[in-house]
PDB file of N, CA and C and ligand atoms in Angstrom:
ATOM      1  N   MET K   1       0.724  -1.375  -0.215  1.00 78.00           N
ATOM      2  CA  MET K   1       0.180  -0.200   0.026  1.00 78.00           C
ATOM      3  C   MET K   1       1.054   1.149   0.049  1.00 78.00           C
ATOM      4  N   PRO K   2       0.703   2.446  -1.145  1.00 82.00           N
ATOM      5  CA  PRO K   2       1.834   3.361  -1.290  1.00 82.00           C
ATOM      6  C   PRO K   2       1.255   4.340   0.063  1.00 82.00           C
ATOM      7  N   TRP K   3       1.810   5.020   0.968  1.00 85.00           N
ATOM      8  CA  TRP K   3       1.499   5.902   2.000  1.00 85.00           C
ATOM      9  C   TRP K   3       2.263   7.410   1.811  1.00 85.00           C
ATOM     10  N   CYS K   4       1.044   8.339   1.642  1.00 87.00           N
ATOM     11  CA  CYS K   4       1.271   9.615   1.508  1.00 87.00           C
ATOM     12  C   CYS K   4       1.213  10.377   2.886  1.00 87.00           C
ATOM     13  N   GLU K   5       3.175  10.914   3.011  1.00 86.00           N
ATOM     14  CA  GLU K   5       3.404  11.358   4.067  1.00 86.00           C
ATOM     15  C   GLU K   5       2.617  12.752   4.322  1.00 86.00           C
ATOM     16  N   ASP K   6       2.445  13.651   3.589  1.00 89.00           N
ATOM     17  CA  ASP K   6       1.843  14.784   3.521  1.00 89.00           C
ATOM     18  C   ASP K   6       0.465  14.876   4.028  1.00 89.00           C
ATOM     19  N   CYS K   7      -0.242  13.854   2.913  1.00 90.00           N
ATOM     20  CA  CYS K   7      -1.627  13.624   3.365  1.00 90.00           C
ATOM     21  C   CYS K   7      -2.069  12.311   4.260  1.00 90.00           C
ATOM     22  N   SER K   8      -1.038  11.675   4.990  1.00 90.00           N
ATOM     23  CA  SER K   8      -1.067  10.893   6.044  1.00 90.00           C
ATOM     24  C   SER K   8      -2.307  10.401   6.107  1.00 90.00           C
ATOM     25  N   ARG K   9      -2.132   9.466   4.930  1.00 89.00           N
ATOM     26  CA  ARG K   9      -3.263   8.414   4.455  1.00 89.00           C
ATOM     27  C   ARG K   9      -2.486   7.518   3.251  1.00 89.00           C
ATOM     28  N   PHE K  10      -3.271   6.281   3.360  1.00 87.00           N
ATOM     29  CA  PHE K  10      -3.071   5.521   2.183  1.00 87.00           C
ATOM     30  C   PHE K  10      -3.485   5.466   1.172  1.00 87.00           C
ATOM     31  N   TYR K  11      -2.738   5.229  -0.036  1.00 85.00           N
ATOM     32  CA  TYR K  11      -3.854   5.435  -1.121  1.00 85.00           C
ATOM     33  C   TYR K  11      -3.542   3.821  -2.238  1.00 85.00           C
ATOM     34  N   THR K  12      -4.472   3.482  -2.813  1.00 84.00           N
ATOM     35  CA  THR K  12      -4.073   2.264  -3.622  1.00 84.00           C
ATOM     36  C   THR K  12      -3.453   2.422  -4.863  1.00 84.00           C
ATOM     37  N   PRO K  13      -2.695   1.915  -5.379  1.00 81.00           N
ATOM     38  CA  PRO K  13      -1.802   2.335  -6.866  1.00 81.00           C
ATOM     39  C   PRO K  13      -2.772   2.491  -7.833  1.00 81.00           C
ATOM     40  N   SER K  14      -4.269   2.610  -8.155  1.00 83.00           N
ATOM     41  CA  SER K  14      -4.843   2.683  -9.189  1.00 83.00           C
ATOM     42  C   SER K  14      -5.385   4.169  -8.638  1.00 83.00           C
ATOM     43  N   THR K  15      -5.363   4.654  -7.711  1.00 84.00           N
ATOM     44  CA  THR K  15      -5.583   6.234  -7.221  1.00 84.00           C
ATOM     45  C   THR K  15      -4.263   6.893  -7.549  1.00 84.00           C
ATOM     46  N   LEU K  16      -3.145   6.174  -7.721  1.00 84.00           N
ATOM     47  CA  LEU K  16      -2.220   7.113  -8.088  1.00 84.00           C
ATOM     48  C   LEU K  16      -2.200   7.752  -9.360  1.00 84.00           C
ATOM     49  N   SER K  17      -1.036   8.532  -9.826  1.00 85.00           N
ATOM     50  CA  SER K  17      -0.540   8.697 -11.520  1.00 85.00           C
ATOM     51  C   SER K  17       0.412   7.690 -11.876  1.00 85.00           C
ATOM     52  N   ALA K  18       0.586   7.572 -13.051  1.00 81.00           N
ATOM     53  CA  ALA K  18       1.432   6.777 -13.229  1.00 81.00           C
ATOM     54  C   ALA K  18       2.766   7.264 -12.656  1.00 81.00           C
ATOM     55  N   ASP K  19       3.533   8.582 -12.177  1.00 82.00           N
ATOM     56  CA  ASP K  19       4.962   8.711 -11.821  1.00 82.00           C
ATOM     57  C   ASP K  19       4.541   8.274 -10.419  1.00 82.00           C
ATOM     58  N   GLY K  20       3.709   7.648  -9.839  1.00 83.00           N
ATOM     59  CA  GLY K  20       3.564   7.403  -8.215  1.00 83.00           C
ATOM     60  C   GLY K  20       2.947   8.853  -7.321  1.00 83.00           C
ATOM     61  N   ASP K  21       2.605   9.982  -8.355  1.00 88.00           N
ATOM     62  CA  ASP K  21       2.056  10.875  -7.121  1.00 88.00           C
ATOM     63  C   ASP K  21       0.795  10.666  -6.944  1.00 88.00           C
ATOM     64  N   CYS K  22      -0.185  11.603  -5.608  1.00 89.00           N
ATOM     65  CA  CYS K  22      -1.464  11.492  -4.998  1.00 89.00           C
ATOM     66  C   CYS K  22      -1.907  11.868  -5.923  1.00 89.00           C
ATOM     67  N   PRO K  23      -3.391  12.077  -5.679  1.00 88.00           N
ATOM     68  CA  PRO K  23      -4.352  13.160  -5.977  1.00 88.00           C
ATOM     69  C   PRO K  23      -4.017  14.237  -5.816  1.00 88.00           C
ATOM     70  N   GLU K  24      -3.520  14.959  -4.632  1.00 89.00           N
ATOM     71  CA  GLU K  24      -3.143  16.126  -4.148  1.00 89.00           C
ATOM     72  C   GLU K  24      -1.826  16.611  -4.631  1.00 89.00           C
ATOM     73  N   GLY K  25      -0.748  15.646  -4.916  1.00 88.00           N
ATOM     74  CA  GLY K  25       0.274  16.296  -6.353  1.00 88.00           C
ATOM     75  C   GLY K  25       1.418  15.866  -5.623  1.00 88.00           C
ATOM     76  N   HIS K  26       1.129  15.102  -4.178  1.00 89.00           N
ATOM     77  CA  HIS K  26       2.781  14.950  -3.254  1.00 89.00           C
ATOM     78  C   HIS K  26       3.107  13.253  -4.230  1.00 89.00           C
ATOM     79  N   HIS K  27       4.303  13.376  -3.968  1.00 87.00           N
ATOM     80  CA  HIS K  27       5.170  12.489  -4.857  1.00 87.00           C
ATOM     81  C   HIS K  27       5.027  10.770  -3.788  1.00 87.00           C
ATOM     82  N   VAL K  28       4.461  10.040  -3.871  1.00 82.00           N
ATOM     83  CA  VAL K  28       4.374   9.164  -3.224  1.00 82.00           C
ATOM     84  C   VAL K  28       5.164   7.654  -3.583  1.00 82.00           C
ATOM     85  N   ALA K  29       6.522   7.417  -3.126  1.00 72.00           N
ATOM     86  CA  ALA K  29       7.204   6.281  -3.400  1.00 72.00           C
ATOM     87  C   ALA K  29       6.415   5.188  -3.339  1.00 72.00           C
ATOM     88  N   ALA K  30       5.982   4.121  -4.311  1.00 55.00           N
ATOM     89  CA  ALA K  30       5.474   3.417  -4.705  1.00 55.00           C
ATOM     90  C   ALA K  30       6.566   2.313  -5.108  1.00 55.00           C
ATOM     91  N   PRO K  31       7.457   2.071  -4.513  1.00 53.00           N
ATOM     92  CA  PRO K  31       8.693   1.024  -5.498  1.00 53.00           C
ATOM     93  C   PRO K  31       8.301  -0.436  -5.267  1.00 53.00           C
ATOM     94  N   ASP K  32       6.902  -0.942  -4.316  1.00 54.00           N
ATOM     95  CA  ASP K  32       6.860  -2.538  -3.766  1.00 54.00           C
ATOM     96  C   ASP K  32       5.697  -2.745  -5.430  1.00 54.00           C
ATOM     97  N   GLU K  33       4.721  -1.737  -5.548  1.00 52.00           N
ATOM     98  CA  GLU K  33       3.778  -1.701  -6.454  1.00 52.00           C
ATOM     99  C   GLU K  33       3.804  -2.057  -8.299  1.00 52.00           C
ATOM    100  N   ARG K  34       5.090  -1.125  -8.707  1.00 53.00           N
ATOM    101  CA  ARG K  34       5.668  -0.948  -9.892  1.00 53.00           C
ATOM    102  C   ARG K  34       6.136  -2.013 -10.179  1.00 53.00           C
ATOM    103  N   PRO K  35       7.406  -2.845  -9.977  1.00 55.00           N
ATOM    104  CA  PRO K  35       7.595  -4.134 -10.347  1.00 55.00           C
ATOM    105  C   PRO K  35       6.780  -5.483 -10.222  1.00 55.00           C
ATOM    106  N   ALA K  36       5.726  -5.244 -10.359  1.00 56.00           N
ATOM    107  CA  ALA K  36       4.969  -6.646  -9.585  1.00 56.00           C
ATOM    108  C   ALA K  36       4.373  -6.220 -11.175  1.00 56.00           C
ATOM    109  N   VAL K  37       3.993  -5.235 -11.661  1.00 57.00           N
ATOM    110  CA  VAL K  37       3.325  -4.957 -13.187  1.00 57.00           C
ATOM    111  C   VAL K  37       4.200  -5.644 -14.197  1.00 57.00           C
ATOM    112  N   GLN K  38       5.571  -4.935 -14.048  1.00 58.00           N
ATOM    113  CA  GLN K  38       6.226  -4.882 -14.616  1.00 58.00           C
ATOM    114  C   GLN K  38       6.766  -6.672 -14.930  1.00 58.00           C
ATOM    115  N   GLN K  39       6.766  -7.160 -14.149  1.00 58.00           N
ATOM    116  CA  GLN K  39       7.328  -8.342 -14.456  1.00 58.00           C
ATOM    117  C   GLN K  39       5.982  -9.358 -14.540  1.00 58.00           C
ATOM    118  N   SER K  40       4.811  -9.062 -14.604  1.00 61.00           N
ATOM    119  CA  SER K  40       3.814  -9.601 -15.360  1.00 61.00           C
ATOM    120  C   SER K  40       3.643  -9.323 -16.711  1.00 61.00           C
ATOM    121  N   LEU K  41       4.181  -7.995 -16.871  1.00 62.00           N
ATOM    122  CA  LEU K  41       4.527  -7.613 -18.269  1.00 62.00           C
ATOM    123  C   LEU K  41       5.558  -8.906 -18.774  1.00 62.00           C
ATOM    124  N   ALA K  42       6.860  -8.943 -18.773  1.00 62.00           N
ATOM    125  CA  ALA K  42       7.705  -9.538 -18.697  1.00 62.00           C
ATOM    126  C   ALA K  42       7.232 -10.975 -19.075  1.00 62.00           C
ATOM    127  N   GLU K  43       6.426 -11.434 -18.152  1.00 64.00           N
ATOM    128  CA  GLU K  43       6.113 -13.047 -18.170  1.00 64.00           C
ATOM    129  C   GLU K  43       5.164 -13.320 -19.756  1.00 64.00           C
ATOM    130  N   GLY K  44       4.153 -11.877 -19.874  1.00 65.00           N
ATOM    131  CA  GLY K  44       3.475 -12.005 -21.050  1.00 65.00           C
ATOM    132  C   GLY K  44       4.575 -12.107 -22.646  1.00 65.00           C
ATOM    133  N   ARG K  45       5.624 -11.154 -22.313  1.00 63.00           N
ATOM    134  CA  ARG K  45       6.605 -11.050 -23.317  1.00 63.00           C
ATOM    135  C   ARG K  45       7.280 -12.600 -23.212  1.00 63.00           C
ATOM    136  N   GLU K  46       7.804 -13.321 -22.451  1.00 60.00           N
ATOM    137  CA  GLU K  46       8.212 -14.556 -22.290  1.00 60.00           C
ATOM    138  C   GLU K  46       7.517 -15.552 -22.862  1.00 60.00           C
ATOM    139  N   GLU K  47       5.874 -15.693 -22.842  1.00 60.00           N
ATOM    140  CA  GLU K  47       5.233 -16.658 -23.060  1.00 60.00           C
ATOM    141  C   GLU K  47       4.626 -16.383 -24.888  1.00 60.00           C
ATOM    142  N   GLU K  48       4.835 -15.300 -25.019  1.00 61.00           N
ATOM    143  CA  GLU K  48       5.044 -14.852 -26.741  1.00 61.00           C
ATOM    144  C   GLU K  48       6.561 -15.352 -27.495  1.00 61.00           C
ATOM    145  N   ARG K  49       7.448 -15.418 -26.694  1.00 64.00           N
ATOM    146  CA  ARG K  49       8.878 -15.482 -26.968  1.00 64.00           C
ATOM    147  C   ARG K  49       8.452 -17.207 -27.128  1.00 64.00           C
ATOM    148  N   THR K  50       7.877 -17.971 -26.413  1.00 72.00           N
ATOM    149  CA  THR K  50       8.268 -19.832 -26.463  1.00 72.00           C
ATOM    150  C   THR K  50       6.991 -19.780 -27.399  1.00 72.00           C
ATOM    151  N   LYS K  51       6.424 -19.579 -27.419  1.00 78.00           N
ATOM    152  CA  LYS K  51       5.213 -19.605 -28.444  1.00 78.00           C
ATOM    153  C   LYS K  51       5.663 -19.696 -30.215  1.00 78.00           C
ATOM    154  N   ALA K  52       5.656 -20.926 -30.344  1.00 79.00           N
ATOM    155  CA  ALA K  52       6.354 -20.304 -31.771  1.00 79.00           C
ATOM    156  C   ALA K  52       5.387 -19.709 -32.929  1.00 79.00           C
ATOM    157  N   PRO K  53       5.556 -19.191 -33.638  1.00 85.00           N
ATOM    158  CA  PRO K  53       4.827 -18.110 -34.561  1.00 85.00           C
ATOM    159  C   PRO K  53       4.074 -19.154 -35.690  1.00 85.00           C
ATOM    160  N   TRP K  54       3.161 -18.779 -36.505  1.00 89.00           N
ATOM    161  CA  TRP K  54       2.582 -19.653 -37.353  1.00 89.00           C
ATOM    162  C   TRP K  54       3.046 -20.391 -38.763  1.00 89.00           C
ATOM    163  N   HIS K  55       4.151 -19.134 -38.822  1.00 91.00           N
ATOM    164  CA  HIS K  55       4.732 -19.511 -40.241  1.00 91.00           C
ATOM    165  C   HIS K  55       6.083 -20.285 -39.988  1.00 91.00           C
ATOM    166  N   PHE K  56       6.335 -20.848 -38.545  1.00 91.00           N
ATOM    167  CA  PHE K  56       7.212 -21.793 -38.295  1.00 91.00           C
ATOM    168  C   PHE K  56       7.094 -23.040 -38.366  1.00 91.00           C
ATOM    169  N   TRP K  57       5.558 -23.229 -38.096  1.00 92.00           N
ATOM    170  CA  TRP K  57       4.839 -24.548 -38.227  1.00 92.00           C
ATOM    171  C   TRP K  57       4.316 -24.432 -39.532  1.00 92.00           C
ATOM    172  N   LEU K  58       4.031 -23.887 -40.849  1.00 94.00           N
ATOM    173  CA  LEU K  58       4.246 -23.894 -42.021  1.00 94.00           C
ATOM    174  C   LEU K  58       5.474 -24.395 -42.416  1.00 94.00           C
ATOM    175  N   LEU K  59       6.587 -23.892 -42.059  1.00 95.00           N
ATOM    176  CA  LEU K  59       8.213 -24.485 -42.544  1.00 95.00           C
ATOM    177  C   LEU K  59       8.454 -25.591 -42.152  1.00 95.00           C
ATOM    178  N   VAL K  60       7.933 -25.980 -40.672  1.00 95.00           N
ATOM    179  CA  VAL K  60       8.072 -27.273 -40.392  1.00 95.00           C
ATOM    180  C   VAL K  60       7.041 -28.262 -41.274  1.00 95.00           C
ATOM    181  N   ALA K  61       6.000 -28.035 -41.548  1.00 96.00           N
ATOM    182  CA  ALA K  61       5.098 -29.073 -42.540  1.00 96.00           C
ATOM    183  C   ALA K  61       5.547 -28.782 -43.835  1.00 96.00           C
ATOM    184  N   ALA K  62       6.101 -27.767 -44.285  1.00 97.00           N
ATOM    185  CA  ALA K  62       7.147 -27.917 -45.817  1.00 97.00           C
ATOM    186  C   ALA K  62       7.946 -28.701 -45.639  1.00 97.00           C
ATOM    187  N   LEU K  63       8.943 -28.982 -45.034  1.00 97.00           N
ATOM    188  CA  LEU K  63       9.935 -30.033 -44.851  1.00 97.00           C
ATOM    189  C   LEU K  63       9.815 -30.844 -44.514  1.00 97.00           C
ATOM    190  N   ALA K  64       8.567 -31.332 -43.597  1.00 97.00           N
ATOM    191  CA  ALA K  64       8.488 -32.524 -43.597  1.00 97.00           C
ATOM    192  C   ALA K  64       7.995 -33.319 -44.972  1.00 97.00           C
ATOM    193  N   ILE K  65       7.022 -32.496 -45.647  1.00 97.00           N
ATOM    194  CA  ILE K  65       6.473 -33.160 -46.989  1.00 97.00           C
ATOM    195  C   ILE K  65       7.350 -33.354 -47.847  1.00 97.00           C
ATOM    196  N   TYR K  66       8.620 -32.500 -48.030  1.00 97.00           N
ATOM    197  CA  TYR K  66       9.998 -32.333 -48.749  1.00 97.00           C
ATOM    198  C   TYR K  66      10.577 -33.795 -48.667  1.00 97.00           C
ATOM    199  N   LEU K  67      10.748 -33.718 -47.157  1.00 97.00           N
ATOM    200  CA  LEU K  67      11.336 -35.267 -46.750  1.00 97.00           C
ATOM    201  C   LEU K  67      10.863 -36.383 -46.985  1.00 97.00           C
ATOM    202  N   GLY K  68       9.864 -36.489 -46.997  1.00 97.00           N
ATOM    203  CA  GLY K  68       8.530 -37.556 -47.059  1.00 97.00           C
ATOM    204  C   GLY K  68       8.618 -38.045 -48.393  1.00 97.00           C
ATOM    205  N   TRP K  69       8.752 -36.835 -49.215  1.00 96.00           N
ATOM    206  CA  TRP K  69       8.673 -37.299 -50.940  1.00 96.00           C
ATOM    207  C   TRP K  69      10.010 -37.648 -51.104  1.00 96.00           C
ATOM    208  N   ARG K  70      11.412 -37.149 -50.317  1.00 96.00           N
ATOM    209  CA  ARG K  70      12.591 -37.591 -50.917  1.00 96.00           C
ATOM    210  C   ARG K  70      12.458 -39.211 -50.352  1.00 96.00           C
ATOM    211  N   LEU K  71      12.090 -39.721 -49.028  1.00 96.00           N
ATOM    212  CA  LEU K  71      12.016 -40.819 -48.653  1.00 96.00           C
ATOM    213  C   LEU K  71      11.635 -42.074 -49.749  1.00 96.00           C
ATOM    214  N   ILE K  72      10.115 -41.177 -50.055  1.00 96.00           N
ATOM    215  CA  ILE K  72       9.510 -41.973 -51.295  1.00 96.00           C
ATOM    216  C   ILE K  72      10.449 -42.242 -52.511  1.00 96.00           C
ATOM    217  N   GLN K  73      11.152 -41.503 -52.806  1.00 95.00           N
ATOM    218  CA  GLN K  73      11.607 -41.491 -54.195  1.00 95.00           C
ATOM    219  C   GLN K  73      12.855 -42.399 -53.853  1.00 95.00           C
ATOM    220  N   GLY K  74      13.590 -42.694 -52.436  1.00 94.00           N
ATOM    221  CA  GLY K  74      14.359 -43.225 -52.125  1.00 94.00           C
ATOM    222  C   GLY K  74      14.469 -44.899 -52.152  1.00 94.00           C
ATOM    223  N   VAL K  75      12.750 -44.722 -51.408  1.00 95.00           N
ATOM    224  CA  VAL K  75      12.746 -46.204 -51.670  1.00 95.00           C
ATOM    225  C   VAL K  75      12.290 -46.857 -52.745  1.00 95.00           C
ATOM    226  N   GLU K  76      11.336 -45.798 -54.093  1.00 94.00           N
ATOM    227  CA  GLU K  76      11.334 -46.234 -55.124  1.00 94.00           C
ATOM    228  C   GLU K  76      12.819 -46.359 -55.760  1.00 94.00           C
ATOM    229  N   TRP K  77      14.187 -45.754 -55.262  1.00 93.00           N
ATOM    230  CA  TRP K  77      15.479 -46.084 -56.202  1.00 93.00           C
ATOM    231  C   TRP K  77      15.986 -47.419 -55.355  1.00 93.00           C
ATOM    232  N   LEU K  78      15.366 -47.691 -54.412  1.00 92.00           N
ATOM    233  CA  LEU K  78      16.185 -49.256 -53.613  1.00 92.00           C
ATOM    234  C   LEU K  78      15.260 -50.222 -54.539  1.00 92.00           C
ATOM    235  N   ILE K  79      13.917 -50.150 -54.819  1.00 90.00           N
ATOM    236  CA  ILE K  79      13.120 -51.226 -55.249  1.00 90.00           C
ATOM    237  C   ILE K  79      13.421 -51.416 -56.735  1.00 90.00           C
ATOM    238  N   ARG K  80      14.395 -50.419 -57.379  1.00 81.00           N
ATOM    239  CA  ARG K  80      14.468 -50.769 -58.911  1.00 81.00           C
ATOM    240  C   ARG K  80      15.986 -51.340 -59.205  1.00 81.00           C
TER     241      ARG K  80
HETATM  242 ZN1   ZN Q   1      -0.282  13.505  -0.377  1.00 56.41          ZN
END
């Protein structure tokens, strides 16, 4: 809970401005409220990075089809 010294009261993080100021304009230090938001954003980005994009799977599918075709050609060459 961010505490404003000048107003002598607590504020919820949503009541404070983006810079961490109370509605009266005093600066309220809220260092333990901000990193939580940044961490959740970082986790969201992490999830985005680990999830493969659709064109990656398109490439994998194309490679699988190509290698399958080459395998069929190889088997045909062996049989002949
Ligand atoms: Zn204040």
